[in-house]
XYZ file of C-alpha atoms in Angstrom:
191
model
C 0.000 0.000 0.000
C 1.230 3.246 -0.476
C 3.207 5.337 2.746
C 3.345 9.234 2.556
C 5.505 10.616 4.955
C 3.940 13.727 4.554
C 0.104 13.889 6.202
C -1.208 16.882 3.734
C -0.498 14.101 0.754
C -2.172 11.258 2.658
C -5.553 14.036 3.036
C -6.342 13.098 -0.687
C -5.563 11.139 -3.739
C -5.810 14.442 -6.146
C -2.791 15.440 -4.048
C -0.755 12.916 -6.113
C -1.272 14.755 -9.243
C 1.338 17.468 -9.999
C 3.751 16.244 -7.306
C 7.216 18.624 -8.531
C 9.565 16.122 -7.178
C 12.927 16.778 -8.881
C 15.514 14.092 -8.567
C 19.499 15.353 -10.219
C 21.024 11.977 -10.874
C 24.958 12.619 -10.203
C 26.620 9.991 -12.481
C 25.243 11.149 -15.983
C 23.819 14.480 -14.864
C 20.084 13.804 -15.797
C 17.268 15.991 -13.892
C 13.946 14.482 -13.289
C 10.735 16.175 -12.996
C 7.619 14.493 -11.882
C 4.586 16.065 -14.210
C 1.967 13.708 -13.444
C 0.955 10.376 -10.976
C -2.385 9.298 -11.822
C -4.171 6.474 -9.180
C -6.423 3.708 -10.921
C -8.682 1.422 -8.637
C -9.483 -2.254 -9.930
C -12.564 -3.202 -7.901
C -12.188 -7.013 -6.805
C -13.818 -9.193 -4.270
C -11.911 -8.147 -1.548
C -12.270 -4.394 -2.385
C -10.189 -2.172 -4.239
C -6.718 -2.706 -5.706
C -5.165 0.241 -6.641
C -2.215 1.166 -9.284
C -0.042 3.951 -9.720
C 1.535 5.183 -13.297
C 3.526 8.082 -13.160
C 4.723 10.319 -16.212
C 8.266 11.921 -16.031
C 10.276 14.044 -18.105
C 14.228 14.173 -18.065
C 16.941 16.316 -19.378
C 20.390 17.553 -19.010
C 19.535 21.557 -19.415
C 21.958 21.480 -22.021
C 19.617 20.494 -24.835
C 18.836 16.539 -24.056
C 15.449 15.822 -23.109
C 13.464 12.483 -22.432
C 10.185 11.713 -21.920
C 9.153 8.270 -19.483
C 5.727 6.773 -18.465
C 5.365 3.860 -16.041
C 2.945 1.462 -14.162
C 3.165 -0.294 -11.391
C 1.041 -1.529 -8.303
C 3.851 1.193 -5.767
C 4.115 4.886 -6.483
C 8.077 4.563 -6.400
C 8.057 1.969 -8.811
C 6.042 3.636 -11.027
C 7.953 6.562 -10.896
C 11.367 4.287 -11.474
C 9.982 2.791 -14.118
C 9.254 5.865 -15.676
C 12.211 7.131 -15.111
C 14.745 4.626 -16.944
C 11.802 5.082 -19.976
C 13.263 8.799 -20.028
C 16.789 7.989 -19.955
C 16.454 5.656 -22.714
C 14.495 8.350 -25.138
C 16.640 11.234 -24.769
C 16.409 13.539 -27.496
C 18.741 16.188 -28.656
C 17.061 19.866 -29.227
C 18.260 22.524 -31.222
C 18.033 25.596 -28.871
C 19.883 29.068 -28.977
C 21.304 31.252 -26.144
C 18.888 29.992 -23.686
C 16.080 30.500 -26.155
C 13.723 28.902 -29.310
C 15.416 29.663 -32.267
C 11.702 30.316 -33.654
C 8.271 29.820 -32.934
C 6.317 26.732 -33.246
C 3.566 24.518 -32.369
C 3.646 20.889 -31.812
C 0.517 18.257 -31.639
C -0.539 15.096 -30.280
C -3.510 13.624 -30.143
C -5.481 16.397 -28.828
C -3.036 18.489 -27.105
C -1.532 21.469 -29.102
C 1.455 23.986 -27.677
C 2.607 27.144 -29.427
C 6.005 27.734 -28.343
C 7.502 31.051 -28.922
C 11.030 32.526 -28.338
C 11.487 35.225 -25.797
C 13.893 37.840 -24.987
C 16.664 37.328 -22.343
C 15.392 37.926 -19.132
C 11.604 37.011 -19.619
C 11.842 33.457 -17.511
C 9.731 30.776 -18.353
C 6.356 31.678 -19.033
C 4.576 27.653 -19.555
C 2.691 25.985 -16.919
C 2.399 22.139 -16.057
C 3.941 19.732 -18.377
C 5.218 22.448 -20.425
C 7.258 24.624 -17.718
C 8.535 21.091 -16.391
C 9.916 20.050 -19.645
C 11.509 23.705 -20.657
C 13.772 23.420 -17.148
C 14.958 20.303 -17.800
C 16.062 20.643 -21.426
C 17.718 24.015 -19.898
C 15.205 26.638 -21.639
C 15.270 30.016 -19.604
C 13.032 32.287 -21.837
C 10.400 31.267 -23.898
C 6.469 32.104 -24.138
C 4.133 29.083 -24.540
C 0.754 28.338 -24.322
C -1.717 24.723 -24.075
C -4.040 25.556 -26.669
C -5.676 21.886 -27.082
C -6.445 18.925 -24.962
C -5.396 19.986 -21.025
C -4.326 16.024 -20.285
C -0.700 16.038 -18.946
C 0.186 13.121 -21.312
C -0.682 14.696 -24.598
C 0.637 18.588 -23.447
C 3.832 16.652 -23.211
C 4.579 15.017 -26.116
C 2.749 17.792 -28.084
C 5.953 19.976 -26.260
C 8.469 16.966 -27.283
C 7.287 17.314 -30.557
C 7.452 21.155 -31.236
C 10.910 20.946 -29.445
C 12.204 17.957 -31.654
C 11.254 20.017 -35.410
C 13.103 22.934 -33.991
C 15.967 23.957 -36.342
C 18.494 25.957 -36.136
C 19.834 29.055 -38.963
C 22.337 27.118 -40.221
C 20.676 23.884 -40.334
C 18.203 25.194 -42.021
C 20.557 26.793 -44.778
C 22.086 23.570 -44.881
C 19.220 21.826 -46.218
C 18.750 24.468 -48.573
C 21.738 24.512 -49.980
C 22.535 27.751 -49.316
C 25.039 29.800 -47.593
C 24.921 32.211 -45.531
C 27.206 34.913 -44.434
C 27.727 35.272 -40.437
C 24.084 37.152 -39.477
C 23.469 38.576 -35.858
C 20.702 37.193 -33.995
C 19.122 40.762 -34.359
C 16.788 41.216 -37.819
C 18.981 43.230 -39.909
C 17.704 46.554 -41.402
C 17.947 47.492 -45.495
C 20.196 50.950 -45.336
C-alpha cells in the first residue's frame, strides 16, 4: 500500500497529481521532474486494488530531453519505471542562447502547444507539463501556451514534438543549400 511521509499528501488522492519532485542523478547528470501520478482502482472481491503510473520528463539543461511513463502496483516503482523510460528516449534539441530559435507549435492527439522565443530575461512563461519540460532541457526564456487537450500526457509530447522540429539558422541553410554569411541574432535593417 502506499506510505506518505507527509500527512497533507495522505488528506487526498488528487494530491498525487502534480507532485514537482525533482531528482538530479549525479553519475550522468540527468534531472527528473515528476509532471503527473495518476491512481487507478481495480474493484475485486476483496475491495479495491489500486495502481499507480507516473509520467516523467528528463533532461540535461543542455539540450537533451526524455520523456518516461510507467505502471506499477507502488508509487516509487512507477515513478522508477518511468524514469529509466526517459533515460532511454533522450532527445537532442536545437536551442539558442537559452532561447527557441523560432516559434512553433507541436501536436498530439489532442493536445496542441505554441512555443515562442522570448527575450533574455523574460523566464519561463509555460505551466504544467510544459514549464517542467523547458527546465529540464535548460530553456530560460520562452512564451508558450496549451491551446488543445489539457491532459498532462498529450501537453507533453505535443511539447516533445514542437521541441524535436526545432531547427536551427544554419541547419536550415544547410538543407537548402545555401550559404549564408555570419548574421546577428538581431533582424537586420535594409540601409
Amino acid at each position: 500500500m502506499l506510505t506518505l511521509k507527509n500527512s497533507k499528501e495522505r488528506s487526498t488522492s488528487r494530491s498525487l497529481r502534480g507532485t514537482n519532485r525533482q531528482v538530479t542523478d549525479p553519475k550522468n547528470s540527468l534531472t527528473d521532474k515528476v509532471v503527473f501520478i495518476n491512481r487507478c482502482a481495480k474493484v475485486v472481491k476483496g475491495g479495491r486494488r489500486f495502481s499507480f503510473s507516473a509520467l516523467i520528463v528528463s533532461g540535461d539543461r543542455q539540450g537533451r530531453v526524455g520523456v518516461g511513463f510507467g505502471k506499477a502496483n507502488e508509487v516509487s516503482e512507477a515513478i522508477r519505471k518511468a524514469t529509466a523510460a526517459a533515460h532511454k528516449r533522450l532527445l537532442n534539441i536545437a536551442i539558442t542562447e537559452k532561447t527557441l530559435p523560432h516559434e512553433v507549435i507541436g501536436e498530439f492527439g489532442g493536445g496542441r502547444v505554441l512555443l515562442r522565443p522570448a527575450s533574455p530575461g523574460t523566464g519561463v512563461i509555460a505551466g504544467g507539463g510544459v514549464r517542467a519540460m523547458m527546465e529540464v532541457v535548460g530553456i530560460r526564456d520562452v512564451l508558450a501556451k496549451s491551446l488543445g487537450s489539457s491532459n498532462p500526457t498529450n501537453v507533453v509530447k505535443a511539447t516533445l514534438n514542437a521541441l524535436t522540429t526545432l531547427r536551427k539558422r544554419e541547419q536550415v541553410s544547410q538543407i537548402r543549400g545555401k550559404f549564408q554569411p555570419e548574421l546577428s541574432s538581431d533582424i537586420m535593417t535594409a540601409p
